Amino acid sequence: MTTQISRRFVCTVKQEDASLVPQHEENGLLVIKSLLPIKLGFEQKTVIHSLDDNRLYSHGPATLLATRSMSVFSSSIKLLAERHYYKTIIAGHLSGMGVPESEWSYIFGRIFRVVDVAVPNVVIDVTISDVTTITYDNYARTAEDMVVSESLERYRAKLIPATKSSIEGLEKVRVDNLEGEEVEQQCSRPKKRSRQSCVICLDPLDAARTTEEQDSCAEQEVTTNRLPCSHLYHGECIVMWLKINHMCPMCRYPMPTVEEAKPLQSIT
């Protein structure tokens, strides 16, 4: 089962129905306010993309990370000459919410597209979603997949990648070295062997072995990567994961997120 992990940001902007907003009267006269309320929300969610039926499956409810509210003058924010000023204000809120600066331009475009036709005194809801998509060739709800599901649903911190040096320094372990004694016993007596799986792709860690080689105990040299927490994964799977999320998929052990400074060499 081939697995791919990708991350993208989606910004949804909409204005509430103006007919549902209560009218304000003063001395019997209808008062039309010129303010435009804007609510910002930043959430994180994970979805499963199954290639066999080309469907998206929810991987638990979205987690709200931060919210902000602001009110601006409707007539002013619609002026092109004032756009830079309001972009600066919105950028301050996005920064405080933890939205990456690389996404701001895209978000500005989505917001001002609605602002241009917005009705005063009606709330504009802006939802920014940090979406992680896990793609499977053939998605199946196995026990290993439920472990990943529980990990993602119980703990949804901001996705921060691990450092390049920590990924490159992962311990490489031969699968046959982990169960050497068990293999020797199985050579003397036939017994079906329990195969440990990679919880990211759900394939066995020793997937490269053939049936003939298992029966004769002549195994290929299959290498996996082991995290400091001792959990094992296929090298390709865990490298792809750590480039997006620094947490172990099973126990949430944190890998380094900041490169250590190299000591200065003394000049002699």
mmCIF file of C-alpha atoms in Angstrom:
data_model
loop_
_atom_site.group_PDB
_atom_site.id
_atom_site.type_symbol
_atom_site.label_atom_id
_atom_site.label_comp_id
_atom_site.label_asym_id
_atom_site.label_seq_id
_atom_site.Cartn_x
_atom_site.Cartn_y
_atom_site.Cartn_z
ATOM 1 C CA MET A 1 0.000 0.000 0.000
ATOM 2 C CA THR A 2 1.697 3.167 -1.220
ATOM 3 C CA THR A 3 1.367 6.181 1.065
ATOM 4 C CA GLN A 4 1.823 9.884 0.389
ATOM 5 C CA ILE A 5 1.536 12.718 2.901
ATOM 6 C CA SER A 6 0.896 16.278 1.765
ATOM 7 C CA ARG A 7 0.040 19.556 3.441
ATOM 8 C CA ARG A 8 -1.899 22.531 2.065
ATOM 9 C CA PHE A 9 -3.789 25.586 3.302
ATOM 10 C CA VAL A 10 -7.403 26.298 2.350
ATOM 11 C CA CYS A 11 -9.089 29.644 3.017
ATOM 12 C CA THR A 12 -12.898 29.866 2.989
ATOM 13 C CA VAL A 13 -14.508 33.314 3.160
ATOM 14 C CA LYS A 14 -18.252 33.959 3.342
ATOM 15 C CA GLN A 15 -20.639 36.612 4.628
ATOM 16 C CA GLU A 16 -23.687 35.832 6.717
ATOM 17 C CA ASP A 17 -27.183 36.303 5.325
ATOM 18 C CA ALA A 18 -27.989 40.017 5.641
ATOM 19 C CA SER A 19 -31.676 39.261 6.250
ATOM 20 C CA LEU A 20 -30.811 37.491 9.516
ATOM 21 C CA VAL A 21 -28.975 40.503 10.983
ATOM 22 C CA PRO A 22 -31.151 42.492 13.431
ATOM 23 C CA GLN A 23 -32.050 46.036 12.371
ATOM 24 C CA HIS A 24 -31.169 48.999 14.612
ATOM 25 C CA GLU A 25 -33.506 51.930 15.131
ATOM 26 C CA GLU A 26 -33.012 55.243 16.890
ATOM 27 C CA ASN A 27 -35.972 57.571 17.421
ATOM 28 C CA GLY A 28 -38.000 55.487 14.973
ATOM 29 C CA LEU A 29 -35.441 55.858 12.176
ATOM 30 C CA LEU A 30 -33.547 52.934 10.704
ATOM 31 C CA VAL A 31 -29.820 53.255 11.366
ATOM 32 C CA ILE A 32 -27.456 51.734 8.812
ATOM 33 C CA LYS A 33 -24.071 51.131 10.386
ATOM 34 C CA SER A 34 -20.972 51.468 8.209
ATOM 35 C CA LEU A 35 -18.818 48.969 10.075
ATOM 36 C CA LEU A 36 -17.811 45.631 8.604
ATOM 37 C CA PRO A 37 -17.091 42.926 11.231
ATOM 38 C CA ILE A 38 -14.568 40.243 10.244
ATOM 39 C CA LYS A 39 -13.960 37.016 12.167
ATOM 40 C CA LEU A 40 -10.781 35.011 11.537
ATOM 41 C CA GLY A 41 -10.424 31.347 12.477
ATOM 42 C CA PHE A 42 -7.390 29.066 12.085
ATOM 43 C CA GLU A 43 -8.008 25.300 12.247
ATOM 44 C CA GLN A 44 -6.141 22.071 11.600
ATOM 45 C CA LYS A 45 -7.568 18.866 10.166
ATOM 46 C CA THR A 46 -6.510 15.602 8.552
ATOM 47 C CA VAL A 47 -8.215 13.793 5.675
ATOM 48 C CA ILE A 48 -7.656 10.412 4.036
ATOM 49 C CA HIS A 49 -7.578 10.242 0.224
ATOM 50 C CA SER A 50 -8.316 6.754 -1.087
ATOM 51 C CA LEU A 51 -7.146 6.297 -4.680
ATOM 52 C CA ASP A 52 -9.082 3.063 -5.231
ATOM 53 C CA ASP A 53 -12.453 4.869 -5.032
ATOM 54 C CA ASN A 54 -11.105 8.465 -5.322
ATOM 55 C CA ARG A 55 -12.903 9.547 -2.147
ATOM 56 C CA LEU A 56 -11.913 11.705 0.812
ATOM 57 C CA TYR A 57 -12.505 10.361 4.321
ATOM 58 C CA SER A 58 -12.580 12.540 7.418
ATOM 59 C CA HIS A 59 -9.869 11.688 9.933
ATOM 60 C CA GLY A 60 -11.657 13.194 12.906
ATOM 61 C CA PRO A 61 -13.067 16.678 13.562
ATOM 62 C CA ALA A 62 -11.070 19.811 12.845
ATOM 63 C CA THR A 63 -9.159 21.347 15.742
ATOM 64 C CA LEU A 64 -9.541 25.106 16.231
ATOM 65 C CA LEU A 65 -6.104 26.598 16.898
ATOM 66 C CA ALA A 66 -6.817 30.351 17.136
ATOM 67 C CA THR A 67 -9.445 33.039 16.483
ATOM 68 C CA ARG A 68 -9.371 36.803 15.984
ATOM 69 C CA SER A 69 -12.068 39.470 15.495
ATOM 70 C CA MET A 70 -11.881 42.935 13.975
ATOM 71 C CA SER A 71 -14.229 45.658 12.711
ATOM 72 C CA VAL A 72 -13.355 48.038 9.891
ATOM 73 C CA PHE A 73 -15.106 50.849 8.053
ATOM 74 C CA SER A 74 -16.899 49.321 5.079
ATOM 75 C CA SER A 75 -16.384 52.307 2.793
ATOM 76 C CA SER A 76 -12.687 52.591 3.627
ATOM 77 C CA ILE A 77 -11.602 48.954 3.239
ATOM 78 C CA LYS A 78 -13.148 48.858 -0.238
ATOM 79 C CA LEU A 79 -10.856 51.627 -1.477
ATOM 80 C CA LEU A 80 -7.814 50.344 -3.365
ATOM 81 C CA ALA A 81 -5.734 53.177 -1.880
ATOM 82 C CA GLU A 82 -6.401 51.798 1.620
ATOM 83 C CA ARG A 83 -5.694 48.134 0.853
ATOM 84 C CA HIS A 84 -2.074 48.193 2.022
ATOM 85 C CA TYR A 85 -3.126 49.615 5.397
ATOM 86 C CA TYR A 86 -5.753 46.912 5.967
ATOM 87 C CA LYS A 87 -3.448 44.172 4.735
ATOM 88 C CA THR A 88 -0.994 45.248 7.448
ATOM 89 C CA ILE A 89 -3.709 44.945 10.091
ATOM 90 C CA ILE A 90 -4.848 41.525 8.867
ATOM 91 C CA ALA A 91 -1.219 40.361 8.609
ATOM 92 C CA GLY A 92 -0.746 41.179 12.293
ATOM 93 C CA HIS A 93 -3.682 38.933 13.181
ATOM 94 C CA LEU A 94 -2.483 36.113 10.913
ATOM 95 C CA SER A 95 0.981 36.267 12.456
ATOM 96 C CA GLY A 96 -0.450 36.090 15.960
ATOM 97 C CA MET A 97 -2.547 33.081 14.986
ATOM 98 C CA GLY A 98 0.463 31.188 13.644
ATOM 99 C CA VAL A 99 -0.499 31.239 9.953
ATOM 100 C CA PRO A 100 2.661 30.905 7.796
ATOM 101 C CA GLU A 101 3.622 34.117 6.004
ATOM 102 C CA SER A 102 3.877 32.217 2.721
ATOM 103 C CA GLU A 103 0.079 31.853 2.762
ATOM 104 C CA TRP A 104 -0.809 35.501 3.478
ATOM 105 C CA SER A 105 -1.007 36.656 -0.145
ATOM 106 C CA TYR A 106 -3.448 33.856 -0.989
ATOM 107 C CA ILE A 107 -5.574 34.697 2.076
ATOM 108 C CA PHE A 108 -5.607 38.426 1.266
ATOM 109 C CA GLY A 109 -6.951 37.662 -2.207
ATOM 110 C CA ARG A 110 -9.756 35.491 -0.814
ATOM 111 C CA ILE A 111 -10.756 38.064 1.819
ATOM 112 C CA PHE A 112 -10.831 41.138 -0.412
ATOM 113 C CA ARG A 113 -12.784 39.300 -3.103
ATOM 114 C CA VAL A 114 -15.676 39.073 -0.613
ATOM 115 C CA VAL A 115 -15.026 42.506 0.927
ATOM 116 C CA ASP A 116 -15.555 44.188 -2.460
ATOM 117 C CA VAL A 117 -19.200 43.049 -2.529
ATOM 118 C CA ALA A 118 -19.819 42.885 1.223
ATOM 119 C CA VAL A 119 -22.849 44.407 2.952
ATOM 120 C CA PRO A 120 -22.112 46.697 5.956
ATOM 121 C CA ASN A 121 -22.880 45.423 9.458
ATOM 122 C CA VAL A 122 -22.891 41.766 8.320
ATOM 123 C CA VAL A 123 -20.156 39.467 9.652
ATOM 124 C CA ILE A 124 -17.569 38.074 7.250
ATOM 125 C CA ASP A 125 -16.337 34.649 8.402
ATOM 126 C CA VAL A 126 -12.810 33.714 7.349
ATOM 127 C CA THR A 127 -11.753 30.100 8.002
ATOM 128 C CA ILE A 128 -8.140 29.130 7.338
ATOM 129 C CA SER A 129 -7.610 25.372 7.318
ATOM 130 C CA ASP A 130 -4.233 23.656 7.673
ATOM 131 C CA VAL A 131 -5.042 20.383 5.909
ATOM 132 C CA THR A 132 -2.864 17.274 6.034
ATOM 133 C CA THR A 133 -3.851 14.710 3.380
ATOM 134 C CA ILE A 134 -2.745 11.077 3.683
ATOM 135 C CA THR A 135 -3.143 9.275 0.342
ATOM 136 C CA TYR A 136 -3.459 5.486 0.099
ATOM 137 C CA ASP A 137 -3.599 3.330 -3.035
ATOM 138 C CA ASN A 138 -6.012 1.056 -1.201
ATOM 139 C CA TYR A 139 -7.378 2.438 2.044
ATOM 140 C CA ALA A 140 -8.422 -0.095 4.689
ATOM 141 C CA ARG A 141 -9.413 0.374 8.332
ATOM 142 C CA THR A 142 -6.910 -1.979 9.937
ATOM 143 C CA ALA A 143 -5.738 -2.061 13.534
ATOM 144 C CA GLU A 144 -2.541 -0.227 12.587
ATOM 145 C CA ASP A 145 -4.528 2.519 10.878
ATOM 146 C CA MET A 146 -6.627 2.984 14.018
ATOM 147 C CA VAL A 147 -3.406 3.653 15.937
ATOM 148 C CA VAL A 148 -2.580 6.484 13.538
ATOM 149 C CA SER A 149 -6.170 7.755 13.758
ATOM 150 C CA GLU A 150 -6.101 7.858 17.557
ATOM 151 C CA SER A 151 -2.737 9.618 17.547
ATOM 152 C CA LEU A 152 -3.924 12.315 15.147
ATOM 153 C CA GLU A 153 -7.306 12.852 16.822
ATOM 154 C CA ARG A 154 -6.022 13.092 20.404
ATOM 155 C CA TYR A 155 -3.070 15.339 19.686
ATOM 156 C CA ARG A 156 -3.222 17.942 16.929
ATOM 157 C CA ALA A 157 -0.388 20.340 17.592
ATOM 158 C CA LYS A 158 0.809 22.674 14.898
ATOM 159 C CA LEU A 159 2.683 20.627 12.352
ATOM 160 C CA ILE A 160 6.352 21.494 12.687
ATOM 161 C CA PRO A 161 8.898 19.494 10.670
ATOM 162 C CA ALA A 162 11.889 17.841 12.278
ATOM 163 C CA THR A 163 15.359 19.181 11.579
ATOM 164 C CA LYS A 164 17.238 17.912 8.536
ATOM 165 C CA SER A 165 20.120 16.690 10.685
ATOM 166 C CA SER A 166 17.821 14.654 12.973
ATOM 167 C CA ILE A 167 16.190 13.006 9.954
ATOM 168 C CA GLU A 168 19.523 12.193 8.332
ATOM 169 C CA GLY A 169 20.805 10.862 11.661
ATOM 170 C CA LEU A 170 18.004 8.315 12.213
ATOM 171 C CA GLU A 171 19.292 4.915 13.301
ATOM 172 C CA LYS A 172 19.130 2.274 10.581
ATOM 173 C CA VAL A 173 18.246 -1.224 11.808
ATOM 174 C CA ARG A 174 18.147 -4.518 9.937
ATOM 175 C CA VAL A 175 14.841 -6.289 10.499
ATOM 176 C CA ASP A 176 16.506 -9.685 10.837
ATOM 177 C CA ASN A 177 18.712 -8.374 13.659
ATOM 178 C CA LEU A 178 15.631 -7.543 15.732
ATOM 179 C CA GLU A 179 14.356 -11.099 15.809
ATOM 180 C CA GLY A 180 17.480 -13.192 15.365
ATOM 181 C CA GLU A 181 16.688 -15.606 18.165
ATOM 182 C CA GLU A 182 13.118 -16.046 16.971
ATOM 183 C CA VAL A 183 14.316 -16.788 13.431
ATOM 184 C CA GLU A 184 16.689 -19.514 14.687
ATOM 185 C CA GLN A 185 13.854 -21.168 16.590
ATOM 186 C CA GLN A 186 11.581 -21.043 13.570
ATOM 187 C CA CYS A 187 14.253 -22.727 11.417
ATOM 188 C CA SER A 188 14.091 -25.791 13.682
ATOM 189 C CA ARG A 189 10.308 -25.947 13.879
ATOM 190 C CA PRO A 190 7.636 -24.641 11.461
ATOM 191 C CA LYS A 191 5.626 -21.810 12.948
ATOM 192 C CA LYS A 192 3.911 -18.863 11.300
ATOM 193 C CA ARG A 193 5.816 -15.717 12.122
ATOM 194 C CA SER A 194 4.214 -12.533 13.402
ATOM 195 C CA ARG A 195 5.081 -9.700 10.981
ATOM 196 C CA GLN A 196 5.456 -6.222 12.423
ATOM 197 C CA SER A 197 4.007 -3.482 10.213
ATOM 198 C CA CYS A 198 4.883 0.143 9.511
ATOM 199 C CA VAL A 199 1.908 2.115 10.879
ATOM 200 C CA ILE A 200 2.322 4.819 8.216
ATOM 201 C CA CYS A 201 1.928 2.671 5.077
ATOM 202 C CA LEU A 202 0.512 -0.439 6.842
ATOM 203 C CA ASP A 203 2.883 -2.743 4.935
ATOM 204 C CA PRO A 204 5.076 -5.245 6.850
ATOM 205 C CA LEU A 205 8.516 -3.971 7.807
ATOM 206 C CA ASP A 206 10.007 -6.990 6.060
ATOM 207 C CA ALA A 207 7.902 -6.483 2.919
ATOM 208 C CA ALA A 208 10.940 -7.069 0.682
ATOM 209 C CA ARG A 209 11.219 -10.713 1.740
ATOM 210 C CA THR A 210 9.905 -13.490 -0.522
ATOM 211 C CA THR A 211 7.997 -16.616 0.544
ATOM 212 C CA GLU A 212 10.803 -18.928 -0.620
ATOM 213 C CA GLU A 213 13.377 -16.964 1.382
ATOM 214 C CA GLN A 214 11.246 -17.053 4.517
ATOM 215 C CA ASP A 215 10.791 -20.840 4.280
ATOM 216 C CA SER A 216 14.529 -21.417 3.899
ATOM 217 C CA CYS A 217 15.488 -18.701 6.418
ATOM 218 C CA ALA A 218 17.615 -17.090 3.671
ATOM 219 C CA GLU A 219 16.506 -13.484 4.104
ATOM 220 C CA GLN A 220 17.365 -10.315 2.297
ATOM 221 C CA GLU A 221 18.956 -7.477 4.223
ATOM 222 C CA VAL A 222 15.880 -5.356 4.977
ATOM 223 C CA THR A 223 16.655 -2.030 6.688
ATOM 224 C CA THR A 224 14.259 0.157 8.686
ATOM 225 C CA ASN A 225 14.664 3.417 10.584
ATOM 226 C CA ARG A 226 14.291 3.580 14.357
ATOM 227 C CA LEU A 227 13.337 6.732 16.245
ATOM 228 C CA PRO A 228 14.849 7.490 19.692
ATOM 229 C CA CYS A 229 11.562 6.232 21.194
ATOM 230 C CA SER A 230 12.388 2.796 19.651
ATOM 231 C CA HIS A 231 9.477 2.727 17.173
ATOM 232 C CA LEU A 232 10.357 1.350 13.735
ATOM 233 C CA TYR A 233 9.202 2.557 10.321
ATOM 234 C CA HIS A 234 10.133 2.139 6.692
ATOM 235 C CA GLY A 235 12.848 4.686 5.969
ATOM 236 C CA GLU A 236 10.955 6.308 3.093
ATOM 237 C CA CYS A 237 7.736 6.548 5.141
ATOM 238 C CA ILE A 238 9.181 8.129 8.294
ATOM 239 C CA VAL A 239 11.377 10.581 6.367
ATOM 240 C CA MET A 240 8.319 11.818 4.467
ATOM 241 C CA TRP A 241 6.405 12.095 7.769
ATOM 242 C CA LEU A 242 9.144 13.953 9.680
ATOM 243 C CA LYS A 243 9.506 16.506 6.899
ATOM 244 C CA ILE A 244 5.967 17.625 7.862
ATOM 245 C CA ASN A 245 5.519 16.618 11.502
ATOM 246 C CA HIS A 246 8.303 16.202 14.082
ATOM 247 C CA MET A 247 6.184 13.891 16.296
ATOM 248 C CA CYS A 248 6.426 10.096 16.268
ATOM 249 C CA PRO A 249 3.149 8.810 14.690
ATOM 250 C CA MET A 250 2.672 6.257 17.477
ATOM 251 C CA CYS A 251 3.774 7.851 20.771
ATOM 252 C CA ARG A 252 4.232 11.531 19.776
ATOM 253 C CA TYR A 253 7.894 11.529 20.826
ATOM 254 C CA PRO A 254 9.225 14.967 19.739
ATOM 255 C CA MET A 255 12.139 15.037 17.337
ATOM 256 C CA PRO A 256 14.340 18.194 17.298
ATOM 257 C CA THR A 257 12.839 21.193 15.489
ATOM 258 C CA VAL A 258 15.768 23.592 15.848
ATOM 259 C CA GLU A 259 19.223 22.868 14.454
ATOM 260 C CA GLU A 260 21.951 22.957 17.079
ATOM 261 C CA ALA A 261 24.559 25.653 16.567
ATOM 262 C CA LYS A 262 27.947 24.360 15.493
ATOM 263 C CA PRO A 263 30.789 25.260 17.865
ATOM 264 C CA LEU A 264 33.108 27.967 16.617
ATOM 265 C CA GLN A 265 36.542 26.738 15.629
ATOM 266 C CA SER A 266 39.387 28.552 17.358
ATOM 267 C CA ILE A 267 41.873 30.289 15.120
ATOM 268 C CA THR A 268 45.472 29.460 15.930
#
